[in-house]
XYZ file of C-alpha atoms in Angstrom:
686
model
C 5.511 -116.230 48.992
C 8.011 -116.610 51.558
C 5.513 -117.727 54.330
C 3.570 -119.952 52.031
C 6.890 -121.726 50.933
C 7.837 -121.882 54.656
C 4.588 -123.672 55.700
C 5.080 -126.277 52.968
C 8.325 -127.607 54.669
C 8.519 -130.410 57.051
C 7.678 -129.365 60.643
C 11.048 -130.361 61.981
C 12.623 -128.212 59.376
C 10.327 -125.183 60.123
C 11.334 -125.465 63.749
C 14.951 -125.628 63.176
C 15.126 -122.743 60.620
C 13.738 -120.422 63.157
C 14.954 -122.004 66.348
C 18.436 -123.183 65.380
C 19.429 -121.165 62.480
C 17.888 -118.028 63.723
C 16.410 -117.158 60.482
C 13.402 -115.057 60.094
C 12.372 -116.300 56.736
C 13.506 -117.796 53.623
C 15.373 -115.629 51.082
C 13.424 -115.194 47.744
C 15.389 -117.831 45.701
C 15.056 -120.207 48.611
C 11.285 -119.539 48.952
C 10.996 -119.881 45.016
C 12.659 -123.268 45.005
C 10.391 -124.948 47.515
C 7.342 -125.639 45.266
C 9.153 -127.008 42.055
C 11.462 -129.190 44.202
C 8.714 -130.490 46.243
C 6.874 -131.291 42.934
C 9.936 -133.373 41.799
C 10.746 -130.956 39.002
C 14.297 -130.720 37.623
C 15.570 -127.445 38.494
C 18.422 -124.938 37.846
C 18.867 -122.663 40.803
C 20.808 -119.288 39.846
C 22.282 -117.098 42.582
C 25.503 -115.086 43.185
C 28.360 -116.592 45.112
C 26.924 -116.733 48.989
C 23.522 -116.409 47.613
C 22.007 -119.445 49.708
C 21.801 -121.810 46.739
C 22.891 -124.838 48.856
C 19.957 -124.090 51.226
C 17.715 -123.437 48.286
C 18.128 -126.980 46.965
C 18.909 -128.925 50.101
C 16.008 -127.701 52.503
C 13.119 -128.742 50.174
C 15.017 -132.063 49.489
C 15.359 -132.932 53.040
C 11.717 -132.088 53.685
C 10.807 -134.528 50.844
C 13.265 -137.053 52.384
C 11.678 -136.853 55.920
C 8.032 -136.670 54.523
C 8.347 -139.541 52.179
C 10.765 -141.579 54.322
C 13.572 -142.217 51.806
C 16.243 -144.744 52.477
C 19.741 -143.780 51.776
C 21.701 -143.080 49.875
C 19.022 -141.097 48.363
C 20.714 -137.763 47.509
C 24.182 -137.553 45.515
C 25.431 -134.004 45.865
C 28.241 -133.668 43.491
C 30.731 -130.920 43.253
C 33.848 -129.986 40.830
C 36.547 -130.086 43.463
C 37.119 -131.989 46.679
C 37.829 -128.910 48.786
C 34.180 -127.740 48.206
C 32.915 -131.096 49.275
C 35.009 -131.088 52.360
C 33.793 -127.630 52.946
C 30.051 -128.462 52.761
C 30.123 -131.513 54.874
C 29.702 -129.951 58.335
C 26.997 -127.390 57.052
C 25.158 -130.104 55.378
C 25.485 -132.446 58.130
C 23.854 -130.046 60.286
C 20.829 -129.246 58.037
C 20.659 -133.429 57.591
C 20.535 -133.585 61.322
C 17.449 -131.552 61.808
C 15.604 -134.449 60.293
C 17.652 -137.226 61.679
C 19.520 -137.961 58.556
C 23.327 -138.335 57.791
C 25.784 -137.037 55.331
C 29.303 -138.749 54.072
C 32.093 -137.439 51.856
C 33.257 -139.724 49.308
C 36.226 -138.904 47.009
C 39.839 -139.877 46.183
C 41.224 -138.415 49.470
C 38.744 -140.341 51.816
C 40.174 -143.588 53.379
C 39.139 -146.979 52.625
C 38.233 -147.428 56.161
C 35.675 -144.603 56.049
C 34.221 -145.710 52.819
C 33.658 -149.317 54.104
C 31.799 -147.867 57.046
C 29.640 -145.961 54.445
C 28.788 -149.074 52.595
C 27.836 -150.809 55.783
C 25.691 -148.069 56.986
C 24.574 -145.953 54.046
C 24.285 -142.115 54.490
C 21.310 -140.469 53.183
C 23.358 -137.877 51.262
C 26.668 -138.801 49.594
C 28.967 -135.779 48.788
C 31.093 -136.762 45.731
C 32.521 -136.166 42.472
C 31.712 -137.431 39.012
C 35.057 -139.501 38.830
C 34.302 -141.007 42.419
C 30.994 -141.858 40.863
C 32.485 -143.670 38.118
C 34.670 -145.470 40.325
C 31.885 -146.896 42.125
C 30.150 -148.056 38.917
C 33.113 -149.870 37.786
C 34.164 -151.226 40.982
C 33.553 -155.029 41.799
C 33.566 -154.055 45.708
C 30.409 -151.853 45.352
C 26.765 -153.632 45.157
C 25.486 -150.986 42.704
C 21.930 -152.342 42.731
C 21.661 -151.596 46.607
C 23.909 -148.578 46.643
C 22.293 -146.560 44.043
C 18.786 -148.405 43.993
C 17.398 -145.560 46.601
C 18.839 -142.574 44.683
C 15.833 -140.063 44.179
C 17.879 -136.749 43.729
C 21.128 -135.606 42.161
C 22.177 -132.107 42.999
C 25.081 -130.690 41.105
C 26.856 -127.690 42.770
C 28.612 -125.260 40.440
C 26.883 -126.782 37.205
C 28.284 -124.225 34.896
C 31.925 -125.343 36.044
C 31.119 -128.689 34.663
C 29.027 -128.051 31.661
C 31.878 -125.841 30.173
C 34.228 -128.848 29.520
C 34.183 -132.539 29.182
C 33.529 -133.198 32.838
C 29.907 -132.123 32.138
C 29.337 -134.708 29.455
C 31.099 -137.432 31.706
C 28.687 -136.322 34.723
C 25.766 -136.445 32.676
C 26.419 -139.834 31.293
C 27.378 -141.147 34.674
C 23.948 -139.917 35.825
C 22.217 -141.809 33.131
C 23.932 -145.022 34.064
C 22.809 -144.618 37.683
C 19.352 -144.248 36.700
C 19.482 -147.933 35.460
C 19.716 -149.005 39.000
C 17.263 -146.489 40.667
C 14.034 -147.698 41.587
C 12.489 -144.206 41.083
C 12.954 -141.454 38.507
C 15.846 -139.196 39.694
C 15.300 -135.553 40.020
C 18.175 -133.282 38.792
C 19.063 -130.020 40.626
C 21.747 -127.666 39.285
C 23.064 -124.786 41.135
C 24.782 -122.088 39.180
C 26.126 -118.700 39.403
C 24.794 -116.277 36.831
C 24.967 -117.537 33.258
C 23.893 -116.022 29.891
C 21.696 -118.755 28.809
C 20.197 -120.559 31.651
C 17.180 -122.314 29.671
C 19.707 -123.938 27.472
C 21.857 -125.170 30.373
C 18.848 -126.616 32.090
C 17.667 -128.253 29.009
C 21.124 -130.044 28.448
C 21.362 -130.959 32.021
C 17.803 -132.269 32.874
C 16.994 -134.545 29.947
C 13.283 -135.534 29.748
C 10.767 -134.315 32.381
C 9.120 -131.132 33.869
C 11.802 -128.466 34.545
C 12.051 -124.911 36.137
C 14.571 -122.100 36.459
C 14.638 -120.640 39.943
C 16.389 -117.343 40.545
C 17.445 -114.466 38.383
C 20.169 -114.520 35.433
C 20.547 -110.678 35.594
C 24.006 -109.244 36.329
C 24.244 -106.566 39.091
C 26.765 -103.757 38.495
C 26.318 -102.510 42.346
C 30.173 -102.753 43.221
C 33.331 -100.829 43.691
C 35.630 -102.018 41.027
C 38.866 -100.296 40.460
C 41.440 -100.935 37.707
C 45.159 -100.173 38.811
C 48.320 -100.916 36.650
C 51.400 -101.591 38.881
C 53.755 -103.215 36.007
C 55.192 -105.998 37.955
C 54.456 -108.708 40.268
C 56.994 -107.307 42.983
C 55.083 -103.873 42.793
C 51.801 -105.871 43.255
C 53.138 -107.439 46.287
C 54.292 -104.034 47.583
C 50.524 -102.647 46.968
C 49.072 -105.719 48.538
C 51.133 -105.502 51.654
C 50.397 -102.008 52.343
C 46.746 -101.859 51.340
C 43.805 -102.776 53.582
C 46.191 -103.708 56.610
C 44.077 -105.206 59.170
C 41.627 -106.769 57.007
C 41.120 -109.987 55.103
C 42.301 -110.181 51.544
C 41.627 -112.744 48.939
C 44.130 -112.606 45.988
C 43.516 -114.324 42.719
C 46.237 -115.190 40.362
C 45.569 -117.266 37.113
C 48.616 -119.581 37.323
C 50.137 -121.627 40.184
C 53.667 -120.106 39.524
C 52.205 -116.628 40.160
C 50.799 -117.738 43.283
C 53.933 -119.142 44.525
C 55.920 -115.950 43.400
C 53.488 -113.406 45.066
C 53.357 -115.424 48.358
C 57.061 -115.524 48.740
C 57.195 -111.777 48.044
C 54.416 -110.932 50.704
C 55.927 -112.958 53.347
C 59.295 -111.144 53.032
C 57.290 -108.152 53.538
C 55.968 -109.642 56.833
C 52.365 -110.055 55.414
C 50.726 -112.839 56.992
C 49.983 -114.997 53.842
C 48.305 -118.281 52.950
C 48.536 -120.201 49.769
C 45.676 -122.370 47.961
C 46.153 -124.007 44.439
C 45.602 -127.393 43.068
C 49.151 -128.686 43.394
C 49.187 -128.242 47.190
C 48.219 -131.315 49.298
C 44.801 -131.660 50.759
C 46.183 -131.005 54.174
C 48.330 -127.794 52.965
C 45.029 -126.355 51.549
C 43.033 -127.234 54.530
C 45.339 -125.416 56.898
C 45.281 -122.490 54.616
C 41.439 -122.301 54.360
C 40.915 -122.877 58.038
C 43.324 -120.224 59.126
C 41.921 -117.810 56.592
C 38.451 -118.365 57.747
C 39.467 -117.645 61.372
C 42.063 -114.672 61.052
C 41.423 -111.207 60.252
C 44.583 -109.405 59.161
C 45.971 -111.872 56.487
C 46.089 -112.548 52.825
C 45.225 -115.745 50.763
C 46.648 -116.115 47.526
C 44.808 -118.660 45.534
C 44.217 -119.782 41.731
C 40.690 -120.618 40.682
C 40.459 -123.283 43.546
C 38.823 -120.500 45.753
C 36.606 -119.017 42.986
C 34.004 -121.786 43.608
C 31.627 -121.916 46.624
C 34.119 -122.649 49.339
C 33.218 -120.602 52.461
C 36.417 -118.555 53.289
C 34.523 -116.700 56.118
C 33.941 -112.886 56.427
C 35.933 -111.524 53.484
C 36.737 -107.822 53.173
C 38.342 -107.234 49.710
C 39.068 -109.372 46.437
C 42.211 -108.453 44.483
C 42.904 -109.880 41.154
C 46.456 -110.041 39.623
C 46.067 -109.219 35.891
C 42.593 -110.475 34.830
C 40.339 -113.431 34.550
C 39.493 -114.551 30.962
C 35.657 -114.353 31.344
C 33.080 -112.150 32.818
C 31.611 -115.165 34.601
C 34.977 -115.817 36.514
C 35.119 -112.154 37.280
C 31.655 -112.256 38.761
C 32.365 -115.474 40.841
C 35.446 -113.847 42.403
C 33.795 -110.664 43.088
C 30.980 -112.357 44.763
C 33.259 -113.328 47.516
C 32.874 -109.933 48.946
C 29.787 -107.842 50.414
C 28.323 -110.640 52.264
C 27.763 -108.440 55.302
C 24.615 -106.741 55.609
C 25.063 -102.997 54.327
C 28.475 -103.756 52.725
C 29.284 -103.531 49.049
C 31.164 -105.913 46.966
C 34.780 -104.868 46.233
C 37.207 -105.748 43.628
C 40.621 -104.514 42.596
C 42.562 -105.360 39.563
C 46.286 -105.020 39.848
C 47.840 -105.512 36.284
C 51.460 -106.100 35.217
C 51.376 -106.019 31.503
C 49.646 -104.029 28.592
C 47.725 -107.137 27.485
C 46.285 -107.786 31.131
C 45.330 -104.175 31.697
C 43.356 -104.154 28.474
C 41.750 -107.461 29.426
C 40.686 -106.000 32.441
C 39.213 -103.191 30.864
C 37.271 -105.243 28.697
C 35.981 -107.600 31.453
C 34.904 -104.296 33.213
C 33.064 -103.040 30.160
C 31.277 -106.213 29.412
C 30.158 -106.386 33.190
C 28.953 -102.798 33.158
C 26.932 -103.768 30.134
C 25.555 -106.722 32.132
C 26.677 -109.371 29.816
C 27.861 -112.673 30.932
C 28.927 -115.597 28.567
C 26.916 -118.432 27.658
C 27.868 -121.828 28.731
C 28.214 -124.396 26.061
C 29.209 -127.945 26.371
C 32.180 -128.836 24.214
C 30.880 -129.869 20.805
C 31.155 -133.742 19.441
C 32.442 -135.376 22.530
C 33.152 -138.569 20.806
C 36.178 -139.570 23.114
C 33.670 -139.290 26.044
C 31.353 -141.807 23.989
C 34.378 -144.224 23.877
C 35.184 -143.701 27.682
C 31.624 -144.436 28.484
C 31.653 -147.657 26.443
C 34.863 -148.904 28.091
C 33.459 -148.190 31.532
C 29.974 -149.801 30.837
C 31.801 -153.172 29.848
C 33.693 -153.009 33.105
C 30.761 -152.093 35.008
C 28.328 -154.934 33.335
C 30.795 -157.568 31.982
C 29.119 -159.819 29.316
C 26.944 -156.939 27.992
C 25.529 -157.714 24.592
C 27.317 -155.541 22.009
C 24.186 -153.851 20.785
C 23.263 -152.677 24.389
C 26.355 -151.181 24.946
C 25.836 -149.114 21.600
C 22.148 -148.404 22.675
C 23.155 -147.102 26.176
C 25.888 -144.696 24.697
C 23.297 -143.582 22.229
C 20.907 -142.725 25.038
C 23.731 -141.058 27.220
C 24.314 -138.679 24.138
C 21.239 -137.903 22.457
C 22.681 -135.049 20.713
C 25.221 -137.046 18.795
C 24.336 -138.982 15.489
C 23.596 -142.559 16.459
C 25.161 -144.111 13.526
C 28.566 -142.568 14.453
C 28.038 -143.865 17.854
C 27.863 -147.392 16.431
C 30.780 -146.738 14.159
C 32.980 -145.533 17.377
C 32.212 -148.900 18.976
C 32.976 -150.841 15.834
C 36.400 -148.976 15.459
C 37.280 -149.740 19.057
C 36.563 -153.380 18.475
C 38.512 -153.414 15.257
C 41.403 -152.055 17.235
C 41.128 -154.361 19.926
C 40.226 -151.762 22.692
C 36.916 -153.794 23.042
C 36.590 -157.568 22.399
C 33.446 -159.284 21.216
C 32.702 -163.002 21.748
C 29.480 -164.708 21.048
C 27.840 -161.371 20.902
C 28.846 -160.269 24.407
C 31.490 -157.154 24.892
C 34.423 -156.877 27.019
C 37.726 -155.079 27.278
C 39.960 -156.143 24.630
C 43.772 -156.534 24.856
C 44.631 -153.084 23.482
C 42.149 -151.424 25.969
C 43.975 -153.231 28.903
C 47.153 -151.978 27.621
C 46.133 -148.449 27.123
C 43.927 -148.112 30.139
C 44.266 -150.754 32.429
C 46.911 -149.479 34.897
C 45.776 -149.216 38.490
C 42.499 -150.980 37.814
C 41.576 -148.789 35.040
C 42.385 -145.611 37.141
C 42.803 -143.646 33.815
C 38.952 -144.323 32.839
C 37.529 -142.595 35.881
C 38.197 -139.018 34.692
C 37.456 -136.990 31.555
C 40.718 -135.213 31.715
C 44.476 -136.229 31.089
C 46.678 -135.712 34.128
C 50.278 -135.045 33.553
C 53.007 -136.814 35.468
C 53.636 -135.285 38.748
C 56.071 -135.911 41.734
C 54.841 -135.875 45.294
C 56.961 -133.247 47.253
C 57.536 -134.662 50.801
C 59.389 -133.185 53.801
C 59.922 -135.986 56.068
C 56.473 -137.702 56.528
C 54.616 -134.383 55.558
C 53.438 -134.313 52.109
C 53.494 -130.626 50.901
C 51.908 -131.071 47.302
C 52.963 -131.895 43.701
C 55.638 -130.607 41.279
C 56.231 -130.990 37.741
C 59.158 -133.355 36.866
C 60.971 -130.642 34.776
C 61.280 -128.621 37.983
C 63.426 -130.906 39.690
C 66.182 -131.427 37.136
C 69.760 -130.980 38.530
C 70.929 -127.325 38.398
C 74.604 -126.872 37.238
C 75.323 -124.061 39.668
C 74.052 -125.443 42.719
C 71.026 -127.424 44.307
C 67.471 -127.236 43.008
C 65.404 -124.936 44.950
C 61.540 -125.160 44.507
C 58.592 -123.031 45.470
C 55.721 -124.686 47.207
C 53.001 -123.329 49.348
C 54.772 -119.890 49.201
C 58.123 -121.200 50.631
C 61.393 -122.357 49.437
C 62.542 -126.186 49.436
C 65.833 -127.432 48.680
C 65.558 -130.900 46.595
C 67.662 -133.564 48.494
C 66.577 -136.805 46.532
C 64.299 -137.758 43.833
C 62.596 -141.354 43.827
C 61.311 -141.839 40.193
C 59.907 -145.139 40.758
C 57.796 -143.995 43.654
C 57.431 -140.475 41.834
C 58.281 -138.643 45.168
C 60.934 -135.898 45.717
C 62.443 -135.257 49.197
C 62.899 -131.852 50.209
C 64.070 -129.599 53.118
C 63.523 -125.711 54.006
C 65.922 -123.384 52.542
C 66.637 -119.604 52.662
C 67.561 -119.633 49.070
C 65.416 -118.259 46.357
C 63.114 -120.924 44.751
C 61.209 -121.251 41.502
C 58.016 -122.853 40.569
C 57.035 -124.623 37.249
C 53.945 -126.429 36.189
C 52.663 -127.814 32.876
C 49.568 -125.971 31.623
C 47.674 -124.519 28.494
C 46.332 -121.370 28.289
C 42.735 -121.014 26.273
C 41.915 -118.685 23.768
C 40.047 -115.352 24.659
C 36.315 -115.508 23.686
C 34.896 -113.327 20.831
C 33.029 -110.994 22.987
C 35.852 -110.173 25.297
C 38.176 -109.448 22.359
C 35.486 -107.326 20.822
C 35.312 -105.319 24.108
C 38.906 -104.898 24.121
C 38.704 -103.251 20.577
C 35.992 -100.984 21.974
C 38.231 -99.828 24.698
C 41.178 -99.193 22.513
C 39.297 -97.228 19.934
C 37.048 -95.488 22.348
C 33.965 -96.914 21.138
C 31.126 -96.663 23.938
C 31.276 -94.721 27.009
C 31.439 -97.486 29.740
C 32.844 -96.320 33.110
C 35.960 -98.347 33.583
C 36.734 -97.408 37.251
C 40.613 -96.503 36.527
C 43.099 -95.437 39.155
C 45.409 -92.619 38.287
C 47.979 -95.087 37.009
C 45.208 -96.910 35.083
C 44.285 -93.755 33.554
C 47.823 -93.051 32.395
C 48.012 -96.667 31.373
C 45.091 -96.459 29.178
C 46.408 -93.460 27.293
C 49.707 -95.271 26.893
C 47.856 -98.524 25.613
C 45.774 -96.564 23.034
C 48.921 -95.091 21.686
C 50.023 -98.632 20.431
C 47.031 -98.893 17.824
C 46.903 -95.514 16.432
C 48.865 -96.402 13.249
C 47.142 -99.201 11.651
C 45.018 -98.741 8.518
C 41.186 -99.262 8.886
C 39.691 -101.940 6.508
C 36.040 -102.235 7.624
C 36.153 -103.648 10.926
C 39.592 -104.686 10.646
C 42.906 -102.814 11.505
C 46.134 -103.318 9.062
C 49.534 -103.049 10.664
C 52.577 -103.353 8.132
C 55.359 -104.679 10.071
C 59.067 -103.989 9.489
C 59.595 -107.496 8.168
C 57.148 -106.938 5.275
C 54.673 -108.999 6.776
C 51.034 -107.930 7.621
C 49.269 -108.035 11.008
C 45.474 -107.862 10.741
C 43.995 -106.755 13.958
C 40.543 -108.794 14.089
C 39.945 -108.598 17.748
C 37.993 -111.711 17.134
C 39.600 -114.351 19.667
C 42.113 -117.090 18.727
C 39.446 -119.586 17.736
C 38.126 -117.254 14.973
C 41.625 -116.294 14.029
C 42.752 -120.027 14.040
C 39.632 -120.603 11.399
C 41.074 -117.453 9.182
C 44.411 -118.955 9.246
C 43.585 -122.295 8.099
C 42.008 -120.948 4.943
C 45.655 -120.270 3.799
C 46.124 -124.047 3.684
C 49.554 -123.789 5.616
C 49.206 -122.954 9.175
C 53.035 -122.761 9.573
C 53.152 -119.553 7.505
C 50.601 -117.656 9.539
C 50.803 -116.749 13.186
C 47.648 -116.059 15.197
C 47.009 -114.315 18.559
C 43.616 -113.681 20.128
C 43.640 -110.150 18.708
C 45.357 -110.467 15.263
C 46.306 -112.655 12.366
C 49.658 -112.253 11.120
C 50.380 -113.232 7.236
C 52.833 -112.884 4.498
C 52.866 -109.859 2.298
C 49.975 -109.642 -0.216
C 47.580 -111.904 1.862
C 44.283 -110.154 2.423
C 42.389 -111.306 5.530
C 39.052 -109.936 4.154
C 39.422 -112.285 1.195
C 40.183 -115.046 3.465
C 36.951 -114.593 5.022
C 35.330 -115.707 1.836
C 37.407 -118.978 1.379
C 36.452 -122.475 2.662
C 38.825 -124.328 5.252
C 41.527 -126.221 3.441
C 40.591 -129.866 4.355
C 44.143 -131.213 4.322
C 45.377 -128.141 6.432
C 42.344 -128.766 8.788
C 43.299 -132.272 9.390
C 46.818 -131.724 9.855
C 46.005 -128.872 12.342
C 43.601 -131.191 14.271
C 46.141 -134.021 14.516
C 48.896 -131.569 15.567
C 46.637 -129.993 18.193
C 45.223 -133.315 19.633
C 48.759 -134.518 20.185
C 49.833 -131.332 21.908
C 46.751 -130.996 24.224
C 46.619 -134.681 24.952
C 42.989 -135.151 24.095
C 42.248 -138.047 26.460
C 40.843 -141.187 24.762
C 41.941 -140.093 21.253
C 43.393 -143.630 20.609
C 40.032 -144.831 20.532
C 38.743 -142.592 17.519
C 38.847 -142.866 13.851
C 41.138 -139.885 12.578
C 38.183 -138.244 10.705
C 36.166 -138.233 14.218
C 39.127 -136.938 15.996
C 39.468 -134.171 13.569
C 35.929 -133.389 13.941
C 36.396 -132.999 17.759
C 39.468 -130.882 17.622
C 38.390 -128.540 14.683
C 35.013 -128.123 16.239
C 36.501 -126.913 19.467
C 39.436 -125.097 18.245
C 37.776 -123.212 15.308
C 34.972 -120.610 15.760
C 33.254 -120.373 12.422
C 30.041 -118.979 14.146
C 31.741 -115.842 15.297
C 33.896 -115.801 12.062
C 30.400 -114.999 10.362
C 29.754 -112.253 12.757
C 33.147 -110.785 11.989
C 32.275 -110.703 8.226
C 29.464 -108.379 8.633
C 29.861 -104.643 8.235
């Protein structure tokens, strides 16, 4: 099969695969991708990190490009983060060069000069983001008909990362608008790590046309995984500094503040340490990634920015501070190791709290059971419908109003078409859109809400909090929360950024910059952020670990074994009520341990009709005395409570484009995403 697939490729690629790349053949996933991609089918290519997905997609596409003599830009290669685009540029440029083709990166950090050159001499493959594609579509400086007219293929890397939030809806809607300019049908190719529902993901992504899944969605449990409990970040730093000296270690933390705290501690222990997270400047992240790829005895501390497919070289060990919230994320991170022939994947949890330890045990349990989450696009993206309508009237001024609605209905075929029309009418009534002689345009309220910086806010699906650019002289270090630079009463303000301490010397609020200089004083970091609820399956796995249900091997260290015994002691007292545990608190209140996840527990709490009197967690619902959670399961959600809950949550979470929606549509969006009625039904069963 590998030879047959190889023989179907363009001759120049065959030559370079053997002579320039030194391959003896294609990997199985790469071989399996050749036939469907050459046939023009929509594909979802599944493989673990470093499993050759990029080559599986690009080599057959380049073969088609050379054989059929495509003109550029003919391929849009979309990634979720800029760092991944930058990382891919040299590799894809090499492959494209085998057939005399070119590659260009296009995102917010790319200068106008480079973009102007690209427009004059179009590349064959454009590496970009959904936000940059949106910017091209609404820009008056881009000739959309010529720029997108030759597009034949859209490749989406890390498709699962897009599909799990509103960026996926945005990306899919943008591709639909690009199809209006393309002179040929556009083939869609998604690349993804293992997911639990690949068929559903491909159906959602591909739209109409023939499609095929390439690769396996099975989960491998062939790895060395250990759970250790260290109790604090300081202890974690000590363990990391002493463990695997002389080797390359990648350490994940699930917040930027923890990344900074750990990096400072490691540097005080004379451990060569680099830092990567989204609030560092592009140049700072690039320095860390380059150094880490080339060095041996070092540590890089990162958030999920290095979870995706960025090449960090030949990695020895992955260490996780506490635990990620999903099995999928765990698999992505663990997949960074074991890339050398004959080596095994390796993953070490260092937990600092009871909750994190239990979560690590649950994630490991599910992995050993070969479970991985289903990727489900967020339901009812009415706010994204509104965003697309506004973007469309900027892209095509004077478009008839009925066509604006028709395009949106085609972009979101899962949604009720009548409600799509209602969203448009509401926006017109509010002045966000304007109709004159049947033609649609932006209205005065739309200009007021979203017109800043040539409608910059319309380019992305997510709301970005205000940040200040931290600068040391002419060097931009990264971005900090405004709250972090407030003057301290007992001395200068000292920040942590890039694993180093910086003293604030001046703040220019008009330019949104903060001047800093190095200091030996201890700094602190702070960023706004939101934590998501844990999923139902993860919480149920936590229950099984606590109650000794099942016999999955956890891979505990000696400290981990002692910690598990200690954590299990915390849950011995509660009464059992079917699948629930009941704890009587000293205050007289009741804590019902559901192990169902925060979205299920929120749905339960709303049945009381007063969310303020009920506290919820991922694992429990706390009520006043005399309230029976099993009884609540049989009660319908109180509509007034649901509306109040949704309005409050929409305001706190900053749901973007909420101003474009009727209250009932806004409530529907927020409640459908925040309340898990489906798994509540599973909880009801004996």
